[in-house]
C-alpha positions as MATLAB code, in Angstrom:
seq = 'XXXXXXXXXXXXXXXXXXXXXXXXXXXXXXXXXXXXXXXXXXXXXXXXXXXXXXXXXXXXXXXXXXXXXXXXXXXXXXXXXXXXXXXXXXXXXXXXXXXXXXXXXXXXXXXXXXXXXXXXXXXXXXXXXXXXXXXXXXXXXXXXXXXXXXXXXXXXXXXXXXXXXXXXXXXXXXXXXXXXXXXXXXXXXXXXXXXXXXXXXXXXXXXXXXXXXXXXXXXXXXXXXXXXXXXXXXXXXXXXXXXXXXXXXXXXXXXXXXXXXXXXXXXXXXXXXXXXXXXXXXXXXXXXXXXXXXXXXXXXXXXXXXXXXXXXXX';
ca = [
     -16.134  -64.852   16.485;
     -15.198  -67.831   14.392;
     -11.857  -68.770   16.287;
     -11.297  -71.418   18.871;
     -11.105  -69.447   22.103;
     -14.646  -68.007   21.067;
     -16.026  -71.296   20.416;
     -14.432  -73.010   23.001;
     -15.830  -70.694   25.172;
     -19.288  -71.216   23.674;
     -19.515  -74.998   23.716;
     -18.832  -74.427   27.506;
     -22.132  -72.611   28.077;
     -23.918  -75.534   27.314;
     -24.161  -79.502   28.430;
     -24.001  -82.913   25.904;
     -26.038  -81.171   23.148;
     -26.784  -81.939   19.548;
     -24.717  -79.215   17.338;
     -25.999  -78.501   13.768;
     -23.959  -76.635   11.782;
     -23.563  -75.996    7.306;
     -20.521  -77.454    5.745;
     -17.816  -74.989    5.362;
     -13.875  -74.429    5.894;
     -14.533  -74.030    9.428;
     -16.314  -76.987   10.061;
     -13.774  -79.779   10.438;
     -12.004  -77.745   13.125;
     -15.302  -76.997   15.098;
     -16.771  -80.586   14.814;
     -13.645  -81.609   16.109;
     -13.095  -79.279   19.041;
     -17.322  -79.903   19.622;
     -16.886  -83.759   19.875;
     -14.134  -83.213   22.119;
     -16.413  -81.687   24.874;
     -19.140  -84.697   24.431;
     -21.323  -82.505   21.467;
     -23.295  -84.887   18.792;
     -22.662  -83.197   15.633;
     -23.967  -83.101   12.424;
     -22.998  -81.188    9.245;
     -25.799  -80.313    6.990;
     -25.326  -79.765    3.365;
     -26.596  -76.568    2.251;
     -26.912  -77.349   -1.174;
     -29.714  -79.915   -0.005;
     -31.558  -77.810    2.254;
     -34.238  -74.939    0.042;
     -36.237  -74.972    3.205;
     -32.914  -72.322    4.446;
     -31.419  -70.922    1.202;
     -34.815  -70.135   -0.735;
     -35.732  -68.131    2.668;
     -37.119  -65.337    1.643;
     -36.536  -63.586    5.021;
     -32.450  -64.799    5.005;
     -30.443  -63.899    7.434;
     -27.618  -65.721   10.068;
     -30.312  -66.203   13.160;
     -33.533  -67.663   10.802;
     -30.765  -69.551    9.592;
     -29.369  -71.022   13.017;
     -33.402  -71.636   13.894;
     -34.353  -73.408   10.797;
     -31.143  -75.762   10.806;
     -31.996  -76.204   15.142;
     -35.407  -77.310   14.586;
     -34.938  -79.505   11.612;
     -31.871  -81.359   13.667;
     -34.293  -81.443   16.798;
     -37.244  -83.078   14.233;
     -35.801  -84.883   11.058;
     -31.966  -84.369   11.233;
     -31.955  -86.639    7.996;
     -33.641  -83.932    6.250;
     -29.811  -81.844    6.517;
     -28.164  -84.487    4.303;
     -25.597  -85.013    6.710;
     -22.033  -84.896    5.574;
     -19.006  -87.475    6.405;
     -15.645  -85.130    6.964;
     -12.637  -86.928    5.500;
     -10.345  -88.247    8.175;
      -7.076  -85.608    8.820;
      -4.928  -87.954    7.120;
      -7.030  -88.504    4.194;
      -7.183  -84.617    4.116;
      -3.607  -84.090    4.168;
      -3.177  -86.025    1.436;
      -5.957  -83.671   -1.085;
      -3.548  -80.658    0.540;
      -1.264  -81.650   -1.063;
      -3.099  -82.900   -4.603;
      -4.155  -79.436   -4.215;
      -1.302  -77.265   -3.795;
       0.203  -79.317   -7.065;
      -2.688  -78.391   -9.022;
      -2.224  -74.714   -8.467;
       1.227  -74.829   -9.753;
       0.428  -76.933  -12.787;
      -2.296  -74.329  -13.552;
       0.539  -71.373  -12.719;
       2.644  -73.306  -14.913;
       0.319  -73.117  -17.881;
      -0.678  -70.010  -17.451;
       2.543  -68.550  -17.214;
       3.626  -71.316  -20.531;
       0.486  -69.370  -22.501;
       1.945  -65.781  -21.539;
       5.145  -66.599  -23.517;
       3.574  -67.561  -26.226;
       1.249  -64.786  -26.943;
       4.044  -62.131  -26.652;
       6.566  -64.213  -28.337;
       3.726  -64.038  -31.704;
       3.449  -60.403  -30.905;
       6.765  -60.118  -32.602;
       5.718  -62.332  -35.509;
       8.008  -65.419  -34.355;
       5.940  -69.004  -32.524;
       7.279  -71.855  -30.818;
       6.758  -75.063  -31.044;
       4.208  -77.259  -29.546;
       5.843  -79.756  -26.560;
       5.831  -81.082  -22.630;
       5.681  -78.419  -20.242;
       7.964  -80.370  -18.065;
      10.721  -79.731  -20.872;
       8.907  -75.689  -21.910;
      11.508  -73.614  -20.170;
      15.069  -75.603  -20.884;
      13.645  -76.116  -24.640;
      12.210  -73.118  -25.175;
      14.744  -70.366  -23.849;
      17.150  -70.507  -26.635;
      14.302  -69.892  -29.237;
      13.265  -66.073  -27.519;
      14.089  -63.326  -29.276;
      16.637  -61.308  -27.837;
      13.929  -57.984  -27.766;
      12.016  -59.624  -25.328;
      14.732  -62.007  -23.343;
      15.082  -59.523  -20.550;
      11.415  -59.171  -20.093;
      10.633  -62.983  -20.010;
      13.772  -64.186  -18.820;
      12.082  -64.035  -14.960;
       9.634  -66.033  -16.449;
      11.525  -68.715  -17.257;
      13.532  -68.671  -13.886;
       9.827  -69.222  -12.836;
       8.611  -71.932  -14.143;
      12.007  -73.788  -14.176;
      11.084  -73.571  -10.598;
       7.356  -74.678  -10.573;
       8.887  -77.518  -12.651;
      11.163  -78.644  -10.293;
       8.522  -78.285   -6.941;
       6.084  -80.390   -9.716;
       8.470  -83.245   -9.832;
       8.866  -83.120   -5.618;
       4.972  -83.430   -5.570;
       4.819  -85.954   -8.514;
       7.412  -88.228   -6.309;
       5.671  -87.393   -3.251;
       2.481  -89.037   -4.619;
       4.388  -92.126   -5.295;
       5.566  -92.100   -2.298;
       2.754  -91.676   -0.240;
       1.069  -94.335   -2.896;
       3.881  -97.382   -2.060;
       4.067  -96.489    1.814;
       0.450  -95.256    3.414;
      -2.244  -96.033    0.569;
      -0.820  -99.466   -0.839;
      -4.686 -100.144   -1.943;
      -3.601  -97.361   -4.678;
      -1.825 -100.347   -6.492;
      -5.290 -102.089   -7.598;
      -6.856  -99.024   -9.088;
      -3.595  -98.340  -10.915;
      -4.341 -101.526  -13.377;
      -7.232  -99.670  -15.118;
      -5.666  -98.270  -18.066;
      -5.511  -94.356  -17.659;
      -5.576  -94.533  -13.771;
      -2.272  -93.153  -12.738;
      -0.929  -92.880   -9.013;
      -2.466  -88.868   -9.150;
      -5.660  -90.448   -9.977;
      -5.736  -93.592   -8.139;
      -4.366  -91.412   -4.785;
      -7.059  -88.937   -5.163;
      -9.891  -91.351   -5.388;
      -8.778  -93.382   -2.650;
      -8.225  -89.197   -0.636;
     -12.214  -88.118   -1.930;
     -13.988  -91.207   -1.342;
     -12.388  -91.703    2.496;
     -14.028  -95.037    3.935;
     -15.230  -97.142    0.889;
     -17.656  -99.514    3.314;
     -19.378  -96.082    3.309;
     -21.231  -97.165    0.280;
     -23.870  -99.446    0.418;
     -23.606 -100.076   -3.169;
     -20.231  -98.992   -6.008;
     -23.282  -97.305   -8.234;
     -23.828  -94.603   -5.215;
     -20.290  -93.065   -6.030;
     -21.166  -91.692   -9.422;
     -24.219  -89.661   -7.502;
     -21.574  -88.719   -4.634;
     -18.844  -87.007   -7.429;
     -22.131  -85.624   -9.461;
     -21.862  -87.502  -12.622;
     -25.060  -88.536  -13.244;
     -28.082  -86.877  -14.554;
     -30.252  -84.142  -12.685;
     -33.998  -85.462  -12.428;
     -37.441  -83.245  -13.108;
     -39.950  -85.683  -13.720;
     -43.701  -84.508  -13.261;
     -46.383  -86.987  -14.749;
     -45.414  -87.696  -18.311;
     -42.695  -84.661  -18.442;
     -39.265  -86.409  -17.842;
     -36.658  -84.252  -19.367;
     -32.992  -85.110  -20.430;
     -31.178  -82.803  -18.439;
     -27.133  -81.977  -17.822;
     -25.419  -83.943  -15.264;
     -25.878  -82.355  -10.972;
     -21.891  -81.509  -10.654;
     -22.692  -81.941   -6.723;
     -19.663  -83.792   -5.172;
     -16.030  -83.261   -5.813;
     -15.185  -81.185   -8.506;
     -11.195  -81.890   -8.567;
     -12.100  -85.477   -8.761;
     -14.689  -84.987  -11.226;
     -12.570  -83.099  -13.322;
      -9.839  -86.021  -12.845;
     -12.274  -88.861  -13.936;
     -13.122  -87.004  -16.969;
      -9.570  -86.647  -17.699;
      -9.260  -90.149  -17.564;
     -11.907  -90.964  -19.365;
     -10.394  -88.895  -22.553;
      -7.938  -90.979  -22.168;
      -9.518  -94.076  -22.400;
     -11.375  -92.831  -25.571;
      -8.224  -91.163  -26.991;
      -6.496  -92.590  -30.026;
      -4.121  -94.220  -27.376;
      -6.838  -95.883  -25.822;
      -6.450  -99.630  -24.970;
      -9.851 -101.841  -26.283;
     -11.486 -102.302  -23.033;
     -15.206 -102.097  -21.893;
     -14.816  -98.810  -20.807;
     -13.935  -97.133  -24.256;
     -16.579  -99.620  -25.914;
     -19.153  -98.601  -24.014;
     -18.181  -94.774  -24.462;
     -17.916  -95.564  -28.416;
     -21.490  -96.758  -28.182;
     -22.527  -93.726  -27.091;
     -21.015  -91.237  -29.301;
     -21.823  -92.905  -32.452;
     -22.706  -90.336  -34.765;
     -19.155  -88.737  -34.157;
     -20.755  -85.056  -32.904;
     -19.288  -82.607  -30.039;
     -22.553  -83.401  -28.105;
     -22.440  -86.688  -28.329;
     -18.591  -87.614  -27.317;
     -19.078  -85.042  -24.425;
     -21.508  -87.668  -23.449;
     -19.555  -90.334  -23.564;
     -16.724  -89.106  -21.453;
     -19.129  -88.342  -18.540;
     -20.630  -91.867  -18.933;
     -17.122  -93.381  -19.136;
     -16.269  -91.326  -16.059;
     -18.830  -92.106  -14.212;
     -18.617  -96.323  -14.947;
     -15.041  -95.158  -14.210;
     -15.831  -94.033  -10.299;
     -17.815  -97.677   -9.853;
     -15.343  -99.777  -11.078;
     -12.412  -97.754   -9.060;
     -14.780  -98.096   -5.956;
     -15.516 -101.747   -6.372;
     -11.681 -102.916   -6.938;
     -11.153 -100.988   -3.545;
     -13.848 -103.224   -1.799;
     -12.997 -106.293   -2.993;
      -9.395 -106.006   -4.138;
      -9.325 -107.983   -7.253;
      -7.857 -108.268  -10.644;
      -9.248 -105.805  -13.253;
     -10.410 -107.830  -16.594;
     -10.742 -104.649  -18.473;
     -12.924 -106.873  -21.512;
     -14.637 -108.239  -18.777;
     -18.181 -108.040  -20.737;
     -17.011 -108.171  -23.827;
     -18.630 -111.164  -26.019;
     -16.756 -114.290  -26.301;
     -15.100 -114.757  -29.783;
     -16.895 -116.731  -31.980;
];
């Protein structure tokens, strides 16, 4: 049973021994209570291991030998993950419990809408922050008792929004001060800059600021066989919150609000032509230049020149 008597009870049974076990919910909990009682332990990443989950004879105990014998032999060969320190994970808790409400939020924002153009009538584009207060007077009386819980709703997923929103400051200015140098790239806000600093954990982890783009799966997947190299779509391994964060910056950056910076030149370079294809392109490569320059001002803790390769004026 996957509960901490049971597995207390199991690591018992046995002396100092090396523990393999696959990334999962459980495994921050059991890694911990295993190094407790003297265990090695390594977490393998699934997703990096065919030799288990092409099996064609799958089950739990081919599993368990497969994952034994390749930490007894070549223990590289799992792709051995770093858990996040508990405070580090506390801190994505939360980024993640503020995420569900914002997607409640619009979701519940959407709902309105549709039945409110049921009955012929729309309403006006504007924050979400402001939907409910701005918004109430314009229902039509046929459907104000049927929406009005609605709107005590999301007044309410408003106002636990604005606690997490000034919890994240908080938590910026008092435990993660190194927050403050990622915050000077334009479209890094303290959401952003907290959740990078939350996903990547220990930055010295890194041998090099390019490795990050691999680690949140922004770069390219590779098939090459003698002269066949194809283009292919990016691996989305890593982090998909923080993926899906950097790409929201990004937009930014190549929005019409955009500041000139080499960021957004080097994402216009990419989708000339003007295309869907080709500016879907250039947020992922802005993104992913993003994660490297985020992960070197943590390292070294320096001013951001944001033209910092642009050409000297003539």
């Amino acid at each position: 049973a996957t509960s901490r008597d049971a597995i207390s009870e199991l690591l018992e049974r046995f002396p100092k021994s090396r523990i393999v076990l696959e990334a999962s919910t459980s495994a921050r909990w059991i890694t911990a209570l295993a190094e407790s009682s003297g265990h090695e332990v390594i977490v393998a990443n699934p997703r990096n291991i065919p030799v288990v989950t092409a099996n064609v004879r799958k089950c739990d105990r081919n599993d368990a030998r497969l994952l034994a014998e390749l930490g007894q032999v070549k223990p590289q060969l799992l792709s051995p993950v770093q858990l996040r320190s508990d405070r580090h994970q506390r801190v994505r808790t939360l980024l993640f419990a503020r995420s569900q409400l914002v997607k409640q939020r619009t979701a519940l924002t959407n709902l309105v809408r549709a039945e409110v153009r049921v009955l012929g009538f729309s309403l006006p584009s504007g924050a979400a922050k402001s939907f409910a207060e701005k918004m109430w007077p314009r229902i039509p009386g046929a459907l104000r008792s049927s929406l009005g819980p609605i709107f005590e709703v999301l007044r309410t997923v408003t106002t636990q929004i604005d606690h997490y929103d000034a919890e994240v400051e908080r938590l910026s200015e008092t435990e993660f001060p190194e927050t403050a140098v990622l915050r000077q790239v334009h479209g890094v806000g303290p959401l952003i800059a907290l959740a990078f600093v939350a996903t990547i954990g220990d930055p010295e982890r890194f041998k090099k600021s390019r490795s990050v783009g691999a680690y949140l799966g922004l770069v390219p997947r590779m098939s090459q066989s003698g002269a066949r190299n194809p283009t292919l779509s990016i691996t989305k391994c890593g982090d998909h919150f923080m993926r899906s964060l950097l790409v929201s910056a990004a937009t930014r950056i190549l929005g019409p609000f955009g500041q000139d910076s080499d960021l957004r030149r080097h994402g216009e370079r990419i989708a000339t032509g003007g295309d869907k294809r080709a500016k879907a392109k250039a947020r992922i490569a802005v993104a992913r230049r993003l994660a490297v320059l985020l992960h070197r001002l943590i390292c070294t803790g320096e001013q951001s020149d944001p033209q910092r390769q642009a050409a000297p004026a003539a």
